[in-house]
Short mmCIF file of C-alpha atoms and ligand atoms in Angstrom, two decimals:
data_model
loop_
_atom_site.label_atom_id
_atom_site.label_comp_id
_atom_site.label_asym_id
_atom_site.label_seq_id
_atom_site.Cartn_x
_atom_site.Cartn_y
_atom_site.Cartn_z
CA UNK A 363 64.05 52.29 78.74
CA UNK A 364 64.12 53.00 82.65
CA UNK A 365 60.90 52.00 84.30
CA UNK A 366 59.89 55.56 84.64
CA UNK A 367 59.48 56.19 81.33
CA UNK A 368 56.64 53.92 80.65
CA UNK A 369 53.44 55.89 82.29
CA UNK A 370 55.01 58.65 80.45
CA UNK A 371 54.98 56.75 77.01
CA UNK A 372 51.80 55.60 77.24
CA UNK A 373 50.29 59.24 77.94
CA UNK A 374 52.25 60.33 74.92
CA UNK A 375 50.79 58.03 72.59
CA UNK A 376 47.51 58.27 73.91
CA UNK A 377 48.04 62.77 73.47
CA UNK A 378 49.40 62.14 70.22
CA UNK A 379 47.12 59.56 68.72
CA UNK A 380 44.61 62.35 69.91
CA UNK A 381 46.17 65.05 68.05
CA UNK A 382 46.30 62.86 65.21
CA UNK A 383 42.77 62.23 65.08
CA UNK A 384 41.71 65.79 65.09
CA UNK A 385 43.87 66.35 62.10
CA UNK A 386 42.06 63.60 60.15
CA UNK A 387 38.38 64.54 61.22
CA UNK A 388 39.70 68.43 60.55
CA UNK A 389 41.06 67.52 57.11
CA UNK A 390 37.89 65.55 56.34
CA UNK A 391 35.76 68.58 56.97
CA UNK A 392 38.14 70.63 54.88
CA UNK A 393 38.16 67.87 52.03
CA UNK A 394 41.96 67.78 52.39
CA UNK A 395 44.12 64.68 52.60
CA UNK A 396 46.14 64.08 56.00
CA UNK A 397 49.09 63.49 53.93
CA UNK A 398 49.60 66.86 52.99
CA UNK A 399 49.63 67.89 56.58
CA UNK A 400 53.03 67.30 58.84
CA UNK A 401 52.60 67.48 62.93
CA UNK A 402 55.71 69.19 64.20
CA UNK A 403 55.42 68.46 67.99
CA UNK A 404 56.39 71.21 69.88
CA UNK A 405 58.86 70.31 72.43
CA UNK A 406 60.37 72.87 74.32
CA UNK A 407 60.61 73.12 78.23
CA UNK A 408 60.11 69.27 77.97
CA UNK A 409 63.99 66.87 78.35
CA UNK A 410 65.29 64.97 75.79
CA UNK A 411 63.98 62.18 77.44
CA UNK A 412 60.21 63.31 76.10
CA UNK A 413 61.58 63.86 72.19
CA UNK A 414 63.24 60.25 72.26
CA UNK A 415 59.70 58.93 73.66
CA UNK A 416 58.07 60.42 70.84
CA UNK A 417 60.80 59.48 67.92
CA UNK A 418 59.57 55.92 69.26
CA UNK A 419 56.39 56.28 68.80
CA UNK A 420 57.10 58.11 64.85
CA UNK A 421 57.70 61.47 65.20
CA UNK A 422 59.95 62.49 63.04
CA UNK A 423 59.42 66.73 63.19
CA UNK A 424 60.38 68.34 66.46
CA UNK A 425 60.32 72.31 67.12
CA UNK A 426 61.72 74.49 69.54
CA UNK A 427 62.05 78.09 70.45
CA UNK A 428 64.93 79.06 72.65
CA UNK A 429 68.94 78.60 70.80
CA UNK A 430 70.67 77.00 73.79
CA UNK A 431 67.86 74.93 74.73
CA UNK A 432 67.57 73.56 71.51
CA UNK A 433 71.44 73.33 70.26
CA UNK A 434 71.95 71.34 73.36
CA UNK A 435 68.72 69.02 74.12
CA UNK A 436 68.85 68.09 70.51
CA UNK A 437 72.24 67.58 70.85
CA UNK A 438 71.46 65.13 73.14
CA UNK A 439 68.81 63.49 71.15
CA UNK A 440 70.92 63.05 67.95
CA UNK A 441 73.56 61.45 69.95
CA UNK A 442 71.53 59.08 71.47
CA UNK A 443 69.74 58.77 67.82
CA UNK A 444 72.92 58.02 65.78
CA UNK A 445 74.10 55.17 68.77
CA UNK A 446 71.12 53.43 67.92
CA UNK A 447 71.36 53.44 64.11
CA UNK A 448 69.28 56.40 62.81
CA UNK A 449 69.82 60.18 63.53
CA UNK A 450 66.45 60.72 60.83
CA UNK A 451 64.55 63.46 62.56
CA UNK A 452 63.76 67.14 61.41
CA UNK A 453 64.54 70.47 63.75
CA UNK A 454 62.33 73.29 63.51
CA UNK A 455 63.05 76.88 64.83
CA UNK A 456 60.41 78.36 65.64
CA UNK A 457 61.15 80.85 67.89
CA UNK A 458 62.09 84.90 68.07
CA UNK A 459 65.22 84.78 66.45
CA UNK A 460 68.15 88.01 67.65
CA UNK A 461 70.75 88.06 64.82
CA UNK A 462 73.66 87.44 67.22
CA UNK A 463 72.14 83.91 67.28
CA UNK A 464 71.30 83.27 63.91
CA UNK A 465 74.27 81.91 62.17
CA UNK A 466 74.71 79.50 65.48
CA UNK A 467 70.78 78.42 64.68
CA UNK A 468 71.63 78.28 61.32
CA UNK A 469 74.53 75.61 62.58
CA UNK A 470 71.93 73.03 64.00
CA UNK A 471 68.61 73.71 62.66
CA UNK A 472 66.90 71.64 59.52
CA UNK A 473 64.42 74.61 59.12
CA UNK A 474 63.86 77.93 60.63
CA UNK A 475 60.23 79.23 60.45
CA UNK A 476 60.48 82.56 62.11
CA UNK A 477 62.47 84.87 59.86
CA UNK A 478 60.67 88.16 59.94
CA UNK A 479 63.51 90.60 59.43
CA UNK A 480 65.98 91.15 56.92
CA UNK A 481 69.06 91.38 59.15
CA UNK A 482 68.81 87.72 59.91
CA UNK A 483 69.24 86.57 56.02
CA UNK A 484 72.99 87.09 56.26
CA UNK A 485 73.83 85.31 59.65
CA UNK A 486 71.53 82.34 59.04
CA UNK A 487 72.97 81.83 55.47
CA UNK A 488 76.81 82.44 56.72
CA UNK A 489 76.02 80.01 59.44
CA UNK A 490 74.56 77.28 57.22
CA UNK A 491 77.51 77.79 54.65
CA UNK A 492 80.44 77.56 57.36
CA UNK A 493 78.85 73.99 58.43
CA UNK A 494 77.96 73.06 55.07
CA UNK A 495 74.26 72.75 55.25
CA UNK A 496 71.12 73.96 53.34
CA UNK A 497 68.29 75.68 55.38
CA UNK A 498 65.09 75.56 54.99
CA UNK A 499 63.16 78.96 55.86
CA UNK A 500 59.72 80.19 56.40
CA UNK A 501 58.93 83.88 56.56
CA UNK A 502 57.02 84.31 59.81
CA UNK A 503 54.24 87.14 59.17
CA UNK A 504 52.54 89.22 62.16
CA UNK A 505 48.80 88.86 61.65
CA UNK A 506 47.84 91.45 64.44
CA UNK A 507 49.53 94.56 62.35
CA UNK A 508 52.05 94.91 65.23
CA UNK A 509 55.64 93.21 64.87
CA UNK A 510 56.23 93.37 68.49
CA UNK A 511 55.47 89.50 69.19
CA UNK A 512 57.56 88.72 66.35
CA UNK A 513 56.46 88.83 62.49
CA UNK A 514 56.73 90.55 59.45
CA UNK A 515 53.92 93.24 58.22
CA UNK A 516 52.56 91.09 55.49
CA UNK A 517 53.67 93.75 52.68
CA UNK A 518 57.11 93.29 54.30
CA UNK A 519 57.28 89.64 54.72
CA UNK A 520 56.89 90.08 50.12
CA UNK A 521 60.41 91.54 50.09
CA UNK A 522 61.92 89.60 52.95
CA UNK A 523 60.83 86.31 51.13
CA UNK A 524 62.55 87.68 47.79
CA UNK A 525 65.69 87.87 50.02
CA UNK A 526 65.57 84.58 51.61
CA UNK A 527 65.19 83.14 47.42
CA UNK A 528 67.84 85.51 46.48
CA UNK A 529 70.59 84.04 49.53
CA UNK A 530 72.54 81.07 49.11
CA UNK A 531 72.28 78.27 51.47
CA UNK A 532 68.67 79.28 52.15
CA UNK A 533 66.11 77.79 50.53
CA UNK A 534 62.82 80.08 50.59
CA UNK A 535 59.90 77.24 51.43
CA UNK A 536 56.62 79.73 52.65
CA UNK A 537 55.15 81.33 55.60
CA UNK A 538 54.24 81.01 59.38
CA UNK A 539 52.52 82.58 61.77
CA UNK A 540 51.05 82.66 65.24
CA UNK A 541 47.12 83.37 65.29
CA UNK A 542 46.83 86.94 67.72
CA UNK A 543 45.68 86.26 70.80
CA UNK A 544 42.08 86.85 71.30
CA UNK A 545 41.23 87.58 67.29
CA UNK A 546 39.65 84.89 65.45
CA UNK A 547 41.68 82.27 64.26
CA UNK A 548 39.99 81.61 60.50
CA UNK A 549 39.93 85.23 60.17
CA UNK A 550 43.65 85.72 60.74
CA UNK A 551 44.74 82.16 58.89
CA UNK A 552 42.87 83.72 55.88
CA UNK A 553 44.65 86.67 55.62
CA UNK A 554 47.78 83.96 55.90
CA UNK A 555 46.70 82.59 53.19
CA UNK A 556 46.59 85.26 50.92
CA UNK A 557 50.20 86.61 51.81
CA UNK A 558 51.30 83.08 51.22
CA UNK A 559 49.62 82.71 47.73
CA UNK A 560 51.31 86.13 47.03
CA UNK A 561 54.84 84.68 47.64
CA UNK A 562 54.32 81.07 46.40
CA UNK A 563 52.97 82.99 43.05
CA UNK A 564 57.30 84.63 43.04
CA UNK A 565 58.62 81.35 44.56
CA UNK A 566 56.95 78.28 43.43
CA UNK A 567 58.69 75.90 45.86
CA UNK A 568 57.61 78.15 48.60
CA UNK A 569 54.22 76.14 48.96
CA UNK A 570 54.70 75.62 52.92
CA UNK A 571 51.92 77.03 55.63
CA UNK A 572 52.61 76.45 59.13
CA UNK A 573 49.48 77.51 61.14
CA UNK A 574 47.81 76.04 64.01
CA UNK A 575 48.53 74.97 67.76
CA UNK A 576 46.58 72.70 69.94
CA UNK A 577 43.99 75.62 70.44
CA UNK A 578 43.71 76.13 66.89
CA UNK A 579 45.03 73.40 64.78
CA UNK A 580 41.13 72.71 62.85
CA UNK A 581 41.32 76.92 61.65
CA UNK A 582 44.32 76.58 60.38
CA UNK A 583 43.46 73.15 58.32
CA UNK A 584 40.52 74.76 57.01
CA UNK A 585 42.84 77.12 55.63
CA UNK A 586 45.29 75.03 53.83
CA UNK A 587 48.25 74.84 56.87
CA UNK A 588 50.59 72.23 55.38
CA UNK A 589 52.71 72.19 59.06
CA UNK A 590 50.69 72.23 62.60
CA UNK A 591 53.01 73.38 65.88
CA UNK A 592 51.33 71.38 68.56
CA UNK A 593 52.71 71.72 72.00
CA UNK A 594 50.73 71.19 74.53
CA UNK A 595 47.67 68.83 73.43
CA UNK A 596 50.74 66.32 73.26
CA UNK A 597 53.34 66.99 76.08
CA UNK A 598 50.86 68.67 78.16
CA UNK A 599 51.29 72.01 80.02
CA UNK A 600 54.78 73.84 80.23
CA UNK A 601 56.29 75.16 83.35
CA UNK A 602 55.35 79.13 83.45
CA UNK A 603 58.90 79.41 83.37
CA UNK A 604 62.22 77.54 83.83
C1 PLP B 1319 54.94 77.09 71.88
C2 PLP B 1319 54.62 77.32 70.44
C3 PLP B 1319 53.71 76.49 69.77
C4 PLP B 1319 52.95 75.34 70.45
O1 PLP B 1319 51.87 75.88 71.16
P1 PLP B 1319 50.82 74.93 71.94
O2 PLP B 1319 49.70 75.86 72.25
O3 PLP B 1319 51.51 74.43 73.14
O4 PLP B 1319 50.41 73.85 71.00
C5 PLP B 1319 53.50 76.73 68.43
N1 PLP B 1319 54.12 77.75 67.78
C6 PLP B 1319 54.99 78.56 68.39
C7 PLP B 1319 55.64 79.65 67.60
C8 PLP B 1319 55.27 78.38 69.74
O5 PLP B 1319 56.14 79.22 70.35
#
């Protein structure tokens, strides 16, 4: 490790030890075990110097939002991963996917949580069959009624799930979503939670809720979020824009 990269370790373990302990107070309040719960750290706008920091210090789940960034910082990562002995980490797309980037997603991706339209259920499962890899997939639902931030209606986000079971390649595992800005968190994670009972009732294996950000994160436990999508609280704030 360069010299640098010490301060920087040290305020990532601190952030994340944080994080970690409002997961296991927020669990106790919701009588829920902190094992059921994985912490996918949120990594975009931050090097690949930041997500081999935190595979140090045990993070295993990483997510990202933006194709190129991702296909090529993680790129990076696994390299420098596999030269030391152990390329065992977990990718997570969680960002607006267009379908002319799918099947390339679909190429580096361990899961994809954002599918909220049915013209991305071909691409992503061509892509994972041409490089010979299963994908896991989360239907994103829209929570605000609007599908303009990304999201399926939560009537639609029924079908789209029966698609995702129904493709090969894919494997159907539950739903996201992003609470609306400004509306109150429990209130829309509820609502989550009854689309997601809906689908998991169709698709047993589909028993996967990611909810919650660093604003957020106790809502969504108190709701039964099995993934949390924390960027921030841990890297601290992004750039407004690269
Ligand atoms: C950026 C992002 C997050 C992380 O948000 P923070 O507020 O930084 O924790 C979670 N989910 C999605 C879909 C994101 O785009």
């Amino acid at each position: 490790m360069t010299a640098g990269a010490q301060p920087r370790l040290e305020q990532l373990r601190d952030n994340l030890a944080g994080v970690h302990d409002r997961i296991a107070r927020g669990c106790g309040e919701a009588g829920r075990d902190p094992e059921d719960v994985t912490l996918v750290v949120v990594t975009k706008y931050f090097p690949a110097s930041d997500v081999l920091l935190l595979h140090q210090l045990g993070v295993r789940h990483f997510g990202e939002n933006r194709d190129q960034e991702a296909s090529e910082k993680f790129r990076e990562v696994r390299r420098a991963l596999s030269e030391a002995g152990g390329d065992d980490l977990t990718l997570h797309f969680i960002g607006q996917l267009q379908s002319n980037k799918a099947a390339h997603v679909a190429g580096y991706a361990d899961v994809v949580e954002s599918v909220d339209r049915a013209k991305l259920v071909s691409p992503l499962a061509k892509g994972a069959h041409a490089a010979e890899r299963r994908l896991e997939v989360l239907v994103q639902v829209s929570l605000d009624g609007a599908t303009s931030r990304g999201g399926a209606l939560p009537h639609d986000a029924d079908t789209l799930a029966d698609a995702v079971a129904a493709a090969g390649a894919l494997e159907l595992r539950g739903v996201m979503a992003v609470a609306p800005l400004g509306a109150d968190p429990d209130e829309a994670f509820a609502r989550l939670h009854d689309v997601a009972d809906g689908i998991r009732g169709r698709h047993p294996r589909a028993d996967w809720i990611s909810a919650g950000m660093s604003a957020d994160l106790e809502a969504a436990l108190r709701h039964g979020a099995t993934h949390l999508r924390v960027g921030t609280a841990i890297l601290g704030s992004r750039p407004s824009l690269l």
